[in-house]
PDB file of C-alpha atoms in Angstrom:
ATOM      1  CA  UNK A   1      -1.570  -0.838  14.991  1.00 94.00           C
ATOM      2  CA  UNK A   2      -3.043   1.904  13.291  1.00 97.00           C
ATOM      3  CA  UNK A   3      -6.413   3.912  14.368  1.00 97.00           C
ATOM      4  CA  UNK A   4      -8.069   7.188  13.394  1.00 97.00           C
ATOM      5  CA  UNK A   5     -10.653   8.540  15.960  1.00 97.00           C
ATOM      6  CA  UNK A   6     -12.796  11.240  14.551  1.00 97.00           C
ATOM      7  CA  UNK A   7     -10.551  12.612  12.351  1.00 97.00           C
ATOM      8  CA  UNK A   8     -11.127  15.743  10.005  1.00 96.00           C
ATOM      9  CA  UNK A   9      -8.330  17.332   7.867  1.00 95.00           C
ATOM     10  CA  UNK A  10      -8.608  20.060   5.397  1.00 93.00           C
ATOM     11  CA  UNK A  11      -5.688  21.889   3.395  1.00 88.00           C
ATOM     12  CA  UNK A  12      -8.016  24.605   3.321  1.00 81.00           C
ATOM     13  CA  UNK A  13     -10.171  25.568   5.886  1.00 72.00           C
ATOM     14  CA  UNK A  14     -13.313  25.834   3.959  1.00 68.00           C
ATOM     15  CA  UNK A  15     -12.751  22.432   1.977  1.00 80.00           C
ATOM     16  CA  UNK A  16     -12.628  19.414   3.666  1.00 86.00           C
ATOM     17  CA  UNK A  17     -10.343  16.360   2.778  1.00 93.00           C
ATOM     18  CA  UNK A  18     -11.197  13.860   6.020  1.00 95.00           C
ATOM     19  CA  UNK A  19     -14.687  14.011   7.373  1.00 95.00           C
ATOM     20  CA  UNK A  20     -14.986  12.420  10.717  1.00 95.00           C
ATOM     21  CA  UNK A  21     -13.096   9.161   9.902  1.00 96.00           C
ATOM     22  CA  UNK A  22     -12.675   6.084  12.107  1.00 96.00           C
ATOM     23  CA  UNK A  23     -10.726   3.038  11.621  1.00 95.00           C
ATOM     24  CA  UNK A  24      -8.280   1.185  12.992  1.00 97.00           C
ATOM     25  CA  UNK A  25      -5.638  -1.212  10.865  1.00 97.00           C
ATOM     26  CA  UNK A  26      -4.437  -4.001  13.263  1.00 96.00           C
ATOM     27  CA  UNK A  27      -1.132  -5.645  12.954  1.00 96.00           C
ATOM     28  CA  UNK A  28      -0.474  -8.091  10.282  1.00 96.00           C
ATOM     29  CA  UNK A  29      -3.595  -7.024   7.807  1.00 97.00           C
ATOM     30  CA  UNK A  30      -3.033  -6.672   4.340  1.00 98.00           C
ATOM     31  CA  UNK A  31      -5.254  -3.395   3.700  1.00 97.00           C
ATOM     32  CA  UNK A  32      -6.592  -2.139   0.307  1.00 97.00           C
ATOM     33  CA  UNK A  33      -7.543   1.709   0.450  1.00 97.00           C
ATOM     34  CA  UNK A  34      -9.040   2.642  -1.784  1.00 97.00           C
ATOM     35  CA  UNK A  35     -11.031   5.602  -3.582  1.00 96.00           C
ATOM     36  CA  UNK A  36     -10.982   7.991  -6.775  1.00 94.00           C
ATOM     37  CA  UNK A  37      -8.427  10.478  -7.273  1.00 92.00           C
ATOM     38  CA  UNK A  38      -9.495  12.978  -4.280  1.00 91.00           C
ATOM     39  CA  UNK A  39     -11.149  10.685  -2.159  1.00 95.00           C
ATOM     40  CA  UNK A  40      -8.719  12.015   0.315  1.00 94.00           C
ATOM     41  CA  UNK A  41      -6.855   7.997   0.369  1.00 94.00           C
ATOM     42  CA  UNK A  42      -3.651   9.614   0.167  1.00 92.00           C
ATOM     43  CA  UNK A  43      -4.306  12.023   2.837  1.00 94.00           C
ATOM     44  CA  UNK A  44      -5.076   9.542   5.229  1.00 96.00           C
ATOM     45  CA  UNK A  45      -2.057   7.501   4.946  1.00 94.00           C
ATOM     46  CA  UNK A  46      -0.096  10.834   5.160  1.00 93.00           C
ATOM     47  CA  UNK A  47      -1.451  11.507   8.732  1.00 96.00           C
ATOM     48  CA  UNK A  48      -0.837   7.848   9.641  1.00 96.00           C
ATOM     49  CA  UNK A  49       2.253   8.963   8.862  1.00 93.00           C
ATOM     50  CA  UNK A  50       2.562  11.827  10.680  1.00 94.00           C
ATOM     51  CA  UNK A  51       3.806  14.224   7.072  1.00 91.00           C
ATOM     52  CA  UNK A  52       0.482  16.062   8.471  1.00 93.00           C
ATOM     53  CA  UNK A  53      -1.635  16.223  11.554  1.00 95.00           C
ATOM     54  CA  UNK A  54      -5.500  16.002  11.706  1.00 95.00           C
ATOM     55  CA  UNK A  55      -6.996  18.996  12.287  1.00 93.00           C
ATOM     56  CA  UNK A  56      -9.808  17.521  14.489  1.00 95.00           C
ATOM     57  CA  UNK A  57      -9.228  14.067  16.135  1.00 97.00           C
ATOM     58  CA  UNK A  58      -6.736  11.886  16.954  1.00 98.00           C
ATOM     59  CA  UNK A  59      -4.472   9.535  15.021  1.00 97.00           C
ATOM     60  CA  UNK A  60      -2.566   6.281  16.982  1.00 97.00           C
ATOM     61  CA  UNK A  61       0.376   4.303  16.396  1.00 96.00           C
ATOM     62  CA  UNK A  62       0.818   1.470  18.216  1.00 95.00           C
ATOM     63  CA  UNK A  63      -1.451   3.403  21.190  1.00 95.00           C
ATOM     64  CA  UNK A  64       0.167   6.451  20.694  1.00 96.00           C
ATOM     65  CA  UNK A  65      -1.310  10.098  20.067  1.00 97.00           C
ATOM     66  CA  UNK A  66       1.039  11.106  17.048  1.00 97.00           C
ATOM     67  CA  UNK A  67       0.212  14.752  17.146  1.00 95.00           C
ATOM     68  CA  UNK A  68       3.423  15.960  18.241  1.00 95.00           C
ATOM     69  CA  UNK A  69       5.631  13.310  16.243  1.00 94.00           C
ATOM     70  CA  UNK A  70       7.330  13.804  13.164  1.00 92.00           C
ATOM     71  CA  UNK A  71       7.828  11.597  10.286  1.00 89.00           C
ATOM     72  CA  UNK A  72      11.431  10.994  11.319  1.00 86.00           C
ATOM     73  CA  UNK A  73       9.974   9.577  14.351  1.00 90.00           C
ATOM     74  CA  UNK A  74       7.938   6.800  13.183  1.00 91.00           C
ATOM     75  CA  UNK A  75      10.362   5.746  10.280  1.00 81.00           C
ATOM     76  CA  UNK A  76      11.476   2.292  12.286  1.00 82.00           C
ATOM     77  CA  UNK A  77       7.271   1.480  12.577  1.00 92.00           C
ATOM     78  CA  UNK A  78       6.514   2.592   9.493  1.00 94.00           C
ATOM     79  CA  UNK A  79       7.792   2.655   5.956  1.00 91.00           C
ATOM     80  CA  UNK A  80       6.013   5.129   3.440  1.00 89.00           C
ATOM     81  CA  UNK A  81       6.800   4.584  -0.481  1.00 88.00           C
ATOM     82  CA  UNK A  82       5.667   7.462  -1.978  1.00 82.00           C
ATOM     83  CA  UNK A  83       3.788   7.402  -5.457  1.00 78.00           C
ATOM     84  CA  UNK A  84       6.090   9.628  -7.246  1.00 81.00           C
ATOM     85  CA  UNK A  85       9.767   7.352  -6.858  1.00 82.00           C
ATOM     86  CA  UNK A  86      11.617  10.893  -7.746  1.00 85.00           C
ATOM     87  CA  UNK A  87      10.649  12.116  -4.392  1.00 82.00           C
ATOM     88  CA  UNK A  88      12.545  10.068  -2.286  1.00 83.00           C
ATOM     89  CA  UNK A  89      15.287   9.399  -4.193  1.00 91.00           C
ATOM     90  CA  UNK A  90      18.345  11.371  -1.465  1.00 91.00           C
ATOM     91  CA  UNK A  91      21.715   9.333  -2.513  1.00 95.00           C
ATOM     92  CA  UNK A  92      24.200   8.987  -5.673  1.00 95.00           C
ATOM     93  CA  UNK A  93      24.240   5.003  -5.615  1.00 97.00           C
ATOM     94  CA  UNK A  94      21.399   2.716  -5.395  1.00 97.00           C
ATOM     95  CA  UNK A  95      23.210   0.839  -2.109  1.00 97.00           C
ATOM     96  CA  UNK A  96      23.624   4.281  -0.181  1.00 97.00           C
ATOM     97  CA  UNK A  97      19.690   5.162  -1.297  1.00 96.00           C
ATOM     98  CA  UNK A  98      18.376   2.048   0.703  1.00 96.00           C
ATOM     99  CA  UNK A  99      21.310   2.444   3.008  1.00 96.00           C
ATOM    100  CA  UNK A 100      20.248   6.271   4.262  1.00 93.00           C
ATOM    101  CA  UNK A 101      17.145   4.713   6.412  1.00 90.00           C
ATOM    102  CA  UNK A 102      19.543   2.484   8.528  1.00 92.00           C
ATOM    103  CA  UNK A 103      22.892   5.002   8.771  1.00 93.00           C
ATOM    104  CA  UNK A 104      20.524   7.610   9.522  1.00 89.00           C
ATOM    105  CA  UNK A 105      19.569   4.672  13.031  1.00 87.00           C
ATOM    106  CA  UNK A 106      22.989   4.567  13.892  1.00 91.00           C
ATOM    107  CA  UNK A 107      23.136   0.754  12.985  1.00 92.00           C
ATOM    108  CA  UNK A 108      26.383  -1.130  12.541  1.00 95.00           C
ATOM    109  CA  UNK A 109      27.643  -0.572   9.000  1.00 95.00           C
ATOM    110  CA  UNK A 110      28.097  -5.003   9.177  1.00 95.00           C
ATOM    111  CA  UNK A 111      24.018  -4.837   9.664  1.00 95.00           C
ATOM    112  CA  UNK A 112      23.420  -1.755   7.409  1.00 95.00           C
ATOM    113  CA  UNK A 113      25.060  -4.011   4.633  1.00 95.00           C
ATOM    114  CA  UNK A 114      23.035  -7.238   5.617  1.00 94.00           C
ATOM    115  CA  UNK A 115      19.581  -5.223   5.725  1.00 92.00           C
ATOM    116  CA  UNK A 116      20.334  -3.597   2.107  1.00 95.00           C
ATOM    117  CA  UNK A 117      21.104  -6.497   0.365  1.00 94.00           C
ATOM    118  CA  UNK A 118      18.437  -8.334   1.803  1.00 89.00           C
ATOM    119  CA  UNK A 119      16.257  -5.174   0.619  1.00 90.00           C
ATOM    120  CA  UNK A 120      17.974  -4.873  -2.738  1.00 92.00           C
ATOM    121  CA  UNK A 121      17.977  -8.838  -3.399  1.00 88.00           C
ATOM    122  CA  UNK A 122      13.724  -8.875  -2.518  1.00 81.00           C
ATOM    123  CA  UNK A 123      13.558  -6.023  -5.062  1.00 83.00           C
ATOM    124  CA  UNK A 124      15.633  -7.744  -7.880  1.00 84.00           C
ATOM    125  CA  UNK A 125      18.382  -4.573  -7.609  1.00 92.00           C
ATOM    126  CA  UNK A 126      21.116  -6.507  -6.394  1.00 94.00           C
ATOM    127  CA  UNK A 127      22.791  -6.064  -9.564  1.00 95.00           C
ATOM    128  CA  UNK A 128      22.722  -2.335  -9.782  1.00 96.00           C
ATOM    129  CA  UNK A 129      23.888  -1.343  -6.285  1.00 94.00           C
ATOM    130  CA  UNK A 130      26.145   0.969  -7.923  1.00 96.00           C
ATOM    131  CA  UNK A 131      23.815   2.482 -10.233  1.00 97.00           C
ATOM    132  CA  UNK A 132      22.841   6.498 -10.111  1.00 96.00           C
ATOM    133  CA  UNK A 133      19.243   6.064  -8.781  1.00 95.00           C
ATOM    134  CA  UNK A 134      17.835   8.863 -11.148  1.00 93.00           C
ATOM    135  CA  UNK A 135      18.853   6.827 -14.076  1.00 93.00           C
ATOM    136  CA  UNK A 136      16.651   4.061 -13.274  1.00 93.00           C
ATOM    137  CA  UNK A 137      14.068   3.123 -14.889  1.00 87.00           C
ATOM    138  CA  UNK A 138      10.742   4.457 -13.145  1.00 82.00           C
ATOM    139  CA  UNK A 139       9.213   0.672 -12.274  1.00 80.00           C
ATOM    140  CA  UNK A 140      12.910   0.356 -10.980  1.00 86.00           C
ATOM    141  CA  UNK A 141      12.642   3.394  -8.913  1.00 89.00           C
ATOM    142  CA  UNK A 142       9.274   2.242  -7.155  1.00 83.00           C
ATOM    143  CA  UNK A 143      11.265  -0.985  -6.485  1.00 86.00           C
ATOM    144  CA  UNK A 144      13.978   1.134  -5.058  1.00 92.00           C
ATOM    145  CA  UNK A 145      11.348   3.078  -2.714  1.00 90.00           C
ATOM    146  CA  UNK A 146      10.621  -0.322  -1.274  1.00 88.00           C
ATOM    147  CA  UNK A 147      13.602  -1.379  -0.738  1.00 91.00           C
ATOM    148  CA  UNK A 148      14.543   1.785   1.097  1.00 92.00           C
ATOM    149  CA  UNK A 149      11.555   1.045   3.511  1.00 90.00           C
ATOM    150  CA  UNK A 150      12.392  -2.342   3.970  1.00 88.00           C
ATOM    151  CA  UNK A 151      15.897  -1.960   5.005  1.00 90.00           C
ATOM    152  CA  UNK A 152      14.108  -0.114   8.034  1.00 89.00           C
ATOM    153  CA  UNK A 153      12.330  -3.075   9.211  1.00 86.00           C
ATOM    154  CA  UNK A 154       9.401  -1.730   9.869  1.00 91.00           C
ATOM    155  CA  UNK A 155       6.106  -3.302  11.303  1.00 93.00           C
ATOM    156  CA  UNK A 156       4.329  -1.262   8.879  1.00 96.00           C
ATOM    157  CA  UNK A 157       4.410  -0.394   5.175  1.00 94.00           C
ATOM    158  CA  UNK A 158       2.681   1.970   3.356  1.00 95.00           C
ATOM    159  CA  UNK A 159       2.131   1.885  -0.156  1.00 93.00           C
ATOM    160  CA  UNK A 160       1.112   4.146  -2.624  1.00 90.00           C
ATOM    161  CA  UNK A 161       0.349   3.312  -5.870  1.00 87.00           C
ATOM    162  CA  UNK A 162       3.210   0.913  -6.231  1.00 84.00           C
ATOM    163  CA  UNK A 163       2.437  -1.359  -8.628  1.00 82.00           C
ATOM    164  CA  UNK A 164       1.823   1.724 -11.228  1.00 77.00           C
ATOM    165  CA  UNK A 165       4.752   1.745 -14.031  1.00 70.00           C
ATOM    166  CA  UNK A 166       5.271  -1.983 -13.925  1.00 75.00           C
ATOM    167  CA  UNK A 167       4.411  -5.009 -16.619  1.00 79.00           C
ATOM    168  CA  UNK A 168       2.289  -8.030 -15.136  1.00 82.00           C
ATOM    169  CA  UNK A 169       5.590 -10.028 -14.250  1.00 82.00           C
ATOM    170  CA  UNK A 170       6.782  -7.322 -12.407  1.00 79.00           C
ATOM    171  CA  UNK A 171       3.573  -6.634 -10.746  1.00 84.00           C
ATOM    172  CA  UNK A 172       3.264 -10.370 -10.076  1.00 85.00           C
ATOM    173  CA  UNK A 173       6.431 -10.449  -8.558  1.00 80.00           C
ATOM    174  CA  UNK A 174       6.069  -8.087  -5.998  1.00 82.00           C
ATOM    175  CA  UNK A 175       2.757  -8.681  -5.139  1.00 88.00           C
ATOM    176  CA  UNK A 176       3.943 -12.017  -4.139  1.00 87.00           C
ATOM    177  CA  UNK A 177       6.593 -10.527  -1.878  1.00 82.00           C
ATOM    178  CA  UNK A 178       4.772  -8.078   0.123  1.00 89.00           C
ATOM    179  CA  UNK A 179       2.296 -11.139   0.545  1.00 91.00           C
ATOM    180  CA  UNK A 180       5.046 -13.441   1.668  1.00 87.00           C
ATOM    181  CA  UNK A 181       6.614 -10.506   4.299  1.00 87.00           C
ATOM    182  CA  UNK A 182       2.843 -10.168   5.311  1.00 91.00           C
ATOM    183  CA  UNK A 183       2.141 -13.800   6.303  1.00 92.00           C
ATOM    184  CA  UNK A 184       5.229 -14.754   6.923  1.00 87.00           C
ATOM    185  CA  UNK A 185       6.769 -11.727   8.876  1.00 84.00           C
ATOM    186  CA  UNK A 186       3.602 -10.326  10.226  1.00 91.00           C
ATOM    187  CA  UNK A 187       4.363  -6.679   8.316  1.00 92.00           C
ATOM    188  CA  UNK A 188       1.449  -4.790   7.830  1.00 96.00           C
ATOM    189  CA  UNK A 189       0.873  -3.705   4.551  1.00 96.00           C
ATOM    190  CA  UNK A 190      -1.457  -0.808   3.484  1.00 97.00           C
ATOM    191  CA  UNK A 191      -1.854  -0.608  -0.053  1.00 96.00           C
ATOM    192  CA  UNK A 192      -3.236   2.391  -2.281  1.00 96.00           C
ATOM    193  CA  UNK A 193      -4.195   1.255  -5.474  1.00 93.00           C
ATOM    194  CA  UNK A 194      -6.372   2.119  -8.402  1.00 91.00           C
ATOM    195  CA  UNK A 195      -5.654  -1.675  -9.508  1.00 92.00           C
ATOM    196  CA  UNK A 196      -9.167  -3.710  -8.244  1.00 93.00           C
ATOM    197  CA  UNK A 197      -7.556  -7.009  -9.825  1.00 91.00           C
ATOM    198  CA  UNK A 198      -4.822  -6.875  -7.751  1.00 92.00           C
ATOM    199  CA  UNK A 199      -6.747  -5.503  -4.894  1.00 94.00           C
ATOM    200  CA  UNK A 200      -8.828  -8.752  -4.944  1.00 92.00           C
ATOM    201  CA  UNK A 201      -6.031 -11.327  -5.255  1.00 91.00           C
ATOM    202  CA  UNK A 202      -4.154 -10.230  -2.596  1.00 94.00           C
ATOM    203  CA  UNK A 203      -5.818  -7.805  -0.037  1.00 96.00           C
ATOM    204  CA  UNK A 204      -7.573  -9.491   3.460  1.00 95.00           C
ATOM    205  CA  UNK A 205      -9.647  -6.117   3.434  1.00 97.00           C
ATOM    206  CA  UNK A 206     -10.597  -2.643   1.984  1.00 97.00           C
ATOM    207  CA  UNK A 207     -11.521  -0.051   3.169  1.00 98.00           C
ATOM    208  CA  UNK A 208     -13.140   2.936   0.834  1.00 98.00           C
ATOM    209  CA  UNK A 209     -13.140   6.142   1.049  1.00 97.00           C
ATOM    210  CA  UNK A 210     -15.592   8.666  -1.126  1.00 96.00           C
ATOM    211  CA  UNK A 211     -15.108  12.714  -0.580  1.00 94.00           C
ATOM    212  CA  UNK A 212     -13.093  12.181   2.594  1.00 95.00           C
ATOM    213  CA  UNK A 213     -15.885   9.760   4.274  1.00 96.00           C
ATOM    214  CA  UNK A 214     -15.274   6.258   4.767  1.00 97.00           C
ATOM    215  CA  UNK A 215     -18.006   3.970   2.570  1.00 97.00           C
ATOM    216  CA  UNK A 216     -16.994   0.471   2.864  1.00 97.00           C
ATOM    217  CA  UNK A 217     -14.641  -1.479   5.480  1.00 97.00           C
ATOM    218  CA  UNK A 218     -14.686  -5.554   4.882  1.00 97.00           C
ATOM    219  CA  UNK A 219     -13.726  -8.021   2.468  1.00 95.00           C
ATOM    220  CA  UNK A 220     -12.894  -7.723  -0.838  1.00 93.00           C
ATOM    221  CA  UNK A 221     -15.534 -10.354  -1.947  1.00 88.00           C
ATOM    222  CA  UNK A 222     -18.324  -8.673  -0.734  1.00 92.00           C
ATOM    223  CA  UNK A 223     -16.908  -5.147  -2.358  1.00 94.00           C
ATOM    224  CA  UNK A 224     -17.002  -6.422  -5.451  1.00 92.00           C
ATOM    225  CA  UNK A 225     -20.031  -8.640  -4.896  1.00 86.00           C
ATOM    226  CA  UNK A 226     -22.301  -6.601  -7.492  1.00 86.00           C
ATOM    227  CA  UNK A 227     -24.276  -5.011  -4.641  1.00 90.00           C
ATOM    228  CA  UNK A 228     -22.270  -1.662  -4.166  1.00 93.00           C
ATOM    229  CA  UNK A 229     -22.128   1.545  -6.116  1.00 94.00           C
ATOM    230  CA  UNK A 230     -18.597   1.092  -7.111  1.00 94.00           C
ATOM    231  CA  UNK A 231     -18.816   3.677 -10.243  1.00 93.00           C
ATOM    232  CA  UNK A 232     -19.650   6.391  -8.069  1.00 94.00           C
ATOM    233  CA  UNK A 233     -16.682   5.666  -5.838  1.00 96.00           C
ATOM    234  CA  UNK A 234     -14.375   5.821  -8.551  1.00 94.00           C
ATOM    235  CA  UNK A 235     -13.673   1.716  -8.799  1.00 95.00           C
ATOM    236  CA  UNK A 236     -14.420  -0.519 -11.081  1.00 92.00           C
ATOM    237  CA  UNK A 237     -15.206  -4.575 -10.409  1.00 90.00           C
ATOM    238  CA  UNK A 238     -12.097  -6.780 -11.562  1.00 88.00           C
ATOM    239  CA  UNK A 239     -12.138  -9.484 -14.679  1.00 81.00           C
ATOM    240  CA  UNK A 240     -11.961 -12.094 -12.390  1.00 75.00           C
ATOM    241  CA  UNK A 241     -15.121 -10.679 -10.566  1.00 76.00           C
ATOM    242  CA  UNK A 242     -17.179  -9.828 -12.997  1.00 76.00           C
ATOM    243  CA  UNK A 243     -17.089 -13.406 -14.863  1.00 80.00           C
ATOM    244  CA  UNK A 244     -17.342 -15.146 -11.543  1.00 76.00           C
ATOM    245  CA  UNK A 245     -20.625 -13.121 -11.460  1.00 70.00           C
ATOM    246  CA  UNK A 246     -21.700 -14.163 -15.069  1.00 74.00           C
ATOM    247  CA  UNK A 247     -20.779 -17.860 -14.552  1.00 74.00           C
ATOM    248  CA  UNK A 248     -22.123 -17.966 -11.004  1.00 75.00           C
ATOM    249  CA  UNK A 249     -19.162 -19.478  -9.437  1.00 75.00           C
ATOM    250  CA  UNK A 250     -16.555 -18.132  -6.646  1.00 71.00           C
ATOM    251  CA  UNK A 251     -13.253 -17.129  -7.330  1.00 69.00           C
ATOM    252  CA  UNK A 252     -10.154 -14.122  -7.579  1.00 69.00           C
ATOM    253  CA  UNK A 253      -7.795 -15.443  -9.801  1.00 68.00           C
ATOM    254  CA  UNK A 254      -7.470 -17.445 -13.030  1.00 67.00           C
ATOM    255  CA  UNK A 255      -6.444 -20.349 -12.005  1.00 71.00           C
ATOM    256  CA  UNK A 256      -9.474 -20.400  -9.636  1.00 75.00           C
ATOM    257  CA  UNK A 257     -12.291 -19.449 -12.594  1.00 71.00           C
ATOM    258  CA  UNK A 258     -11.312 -22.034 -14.806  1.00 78.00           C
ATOM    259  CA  UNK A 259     -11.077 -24.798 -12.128  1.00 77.00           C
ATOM    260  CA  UNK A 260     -14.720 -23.570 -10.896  1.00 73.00           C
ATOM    261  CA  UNK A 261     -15.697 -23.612 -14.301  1.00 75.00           C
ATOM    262  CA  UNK A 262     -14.051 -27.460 -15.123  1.00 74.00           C
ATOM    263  CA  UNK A 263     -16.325 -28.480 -11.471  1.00 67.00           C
ATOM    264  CA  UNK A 264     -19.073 -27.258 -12.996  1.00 63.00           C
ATOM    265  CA  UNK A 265     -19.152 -28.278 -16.227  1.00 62.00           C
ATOM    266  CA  UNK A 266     -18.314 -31.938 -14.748  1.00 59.00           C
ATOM    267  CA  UNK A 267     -21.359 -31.550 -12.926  1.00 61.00           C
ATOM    268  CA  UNK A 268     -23.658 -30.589 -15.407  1.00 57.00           C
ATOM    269  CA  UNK A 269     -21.726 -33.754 -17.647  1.00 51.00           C
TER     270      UNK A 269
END
């Protein structure tokens, strides 16, 4: 579990990123945050991370005060993908990349091997476990960054911008696995996106942030429900949303409009 009490932050005294935030991310949620560029989003995972430290208030993991951990510490609850692949990237081969996390634990090198492949085979790299990660392509470095946090195990990920960089299979595919690993491992997933159409198919809640204050913390749905000032927080309602809107039906995917709309077209018939 993740919580913020009263938290402020500023990389400069005089201009504050976090104003007085609280919220608290309970194991298992699939989390959208969400904001425009300087909403302070990023920052926020960052301390939840423990790559900075509040400057005011108090940030928990798993109960914990986190003020005198280090990111090193927290890497077996919680695995950070960065949004920029390059800056993560430590190893020569694409095995010894996802393979860092775990040697750097100590583990067996028989369960290193079993946790990267598993990692690598989720990510659809198995077949370039040799490869020099900077020659990658970038949507395969983001995939790589994944992978790397996977291999920890952790009870947490922590996403940001992931899905940037990647065509709609791609996009589609992953989406689907950090879904499955969600539901059916229990990881929490906390994902930054600028993407409200994935945001709405697969997120359980969002919470919105707007010049460092928190604005919104609930469902998706009722985000995106036409009621909210979304332009001025830098989002945008998805496709899907917006039609369901027009048409007056409910629903956050495709599949879902049309069969709304075949209902109620059979019930006007």
């Amino acid at each position: 579990m993740l919580e913020a009490k009263e938290v402020n932050f500023a990389y400069v005294r005089a201009l504050p990123v976090i104003n007085d935030i609280d919220c608290t991310i309970k194991d298992g949620e699939f989390i959208a945050l969400l904001g425009h560029n300087g909403s302070g989003k990023t920052t926020l995972s960052r301390l939840f991370m423990a790559l900075c430290h509040p400057r005011s208030g108090t940030v928990f993991v798993d109960g914990e005060d986190i003020a005198s951990k280090e990111p090193a510490d927290l890497a077996g609850k919680i695995g950070y993908v960065f949004q920029n692949p390059d800056l993560q990237i430590l190893e020569d081969t694409v095995f010894d990349e996802v393979a860092y996390g775990p040697r750097a634990k100590k583990l067996p090198e028989e369960t290193v091997e079993k946790q990267v492949n598993a990692a690598l085979g989720a990510m659809g790299l198995s077949e370039l476990k040799k490869a020099y990660p900077r020659m990658l392509s970038f949507g395969q470095k983001r995939r790589l960054g994944i992978a790397a946090a996977l291999a920890l195990n952790p009870k947490t990920l922590i996403l940001d911008e992931i899905t940037n960089g990647h065509d709609a299979l791609e996009k589609e595919g992953i989406m689907k696995y950090l879904k499955a690993i969600n539901k059916d491992l229990g990881i929490t997933v906390v994902l930054i996106s600028h993407d409200m159409d994935i945001v709405i198919r697969y997120a359980d809640r969002a919470i919105v942030l707007s010049y460092g204050s928190m604005v919104f913390d609930g469902k998706p749905a009722e985000l995106f429900d036409g009621s909210r000032p979304l332009e001025q927080w830098g989002l945008r309602r998805p496709t899907i949303a917006r039609l369901s809107w027009e048409f007056n039906v409910s629903a956050v995917t495709a599949e879902e409009l049309c069969g709304a709309l075949n209902v109620k077209g059979g019930d006007r018939a």
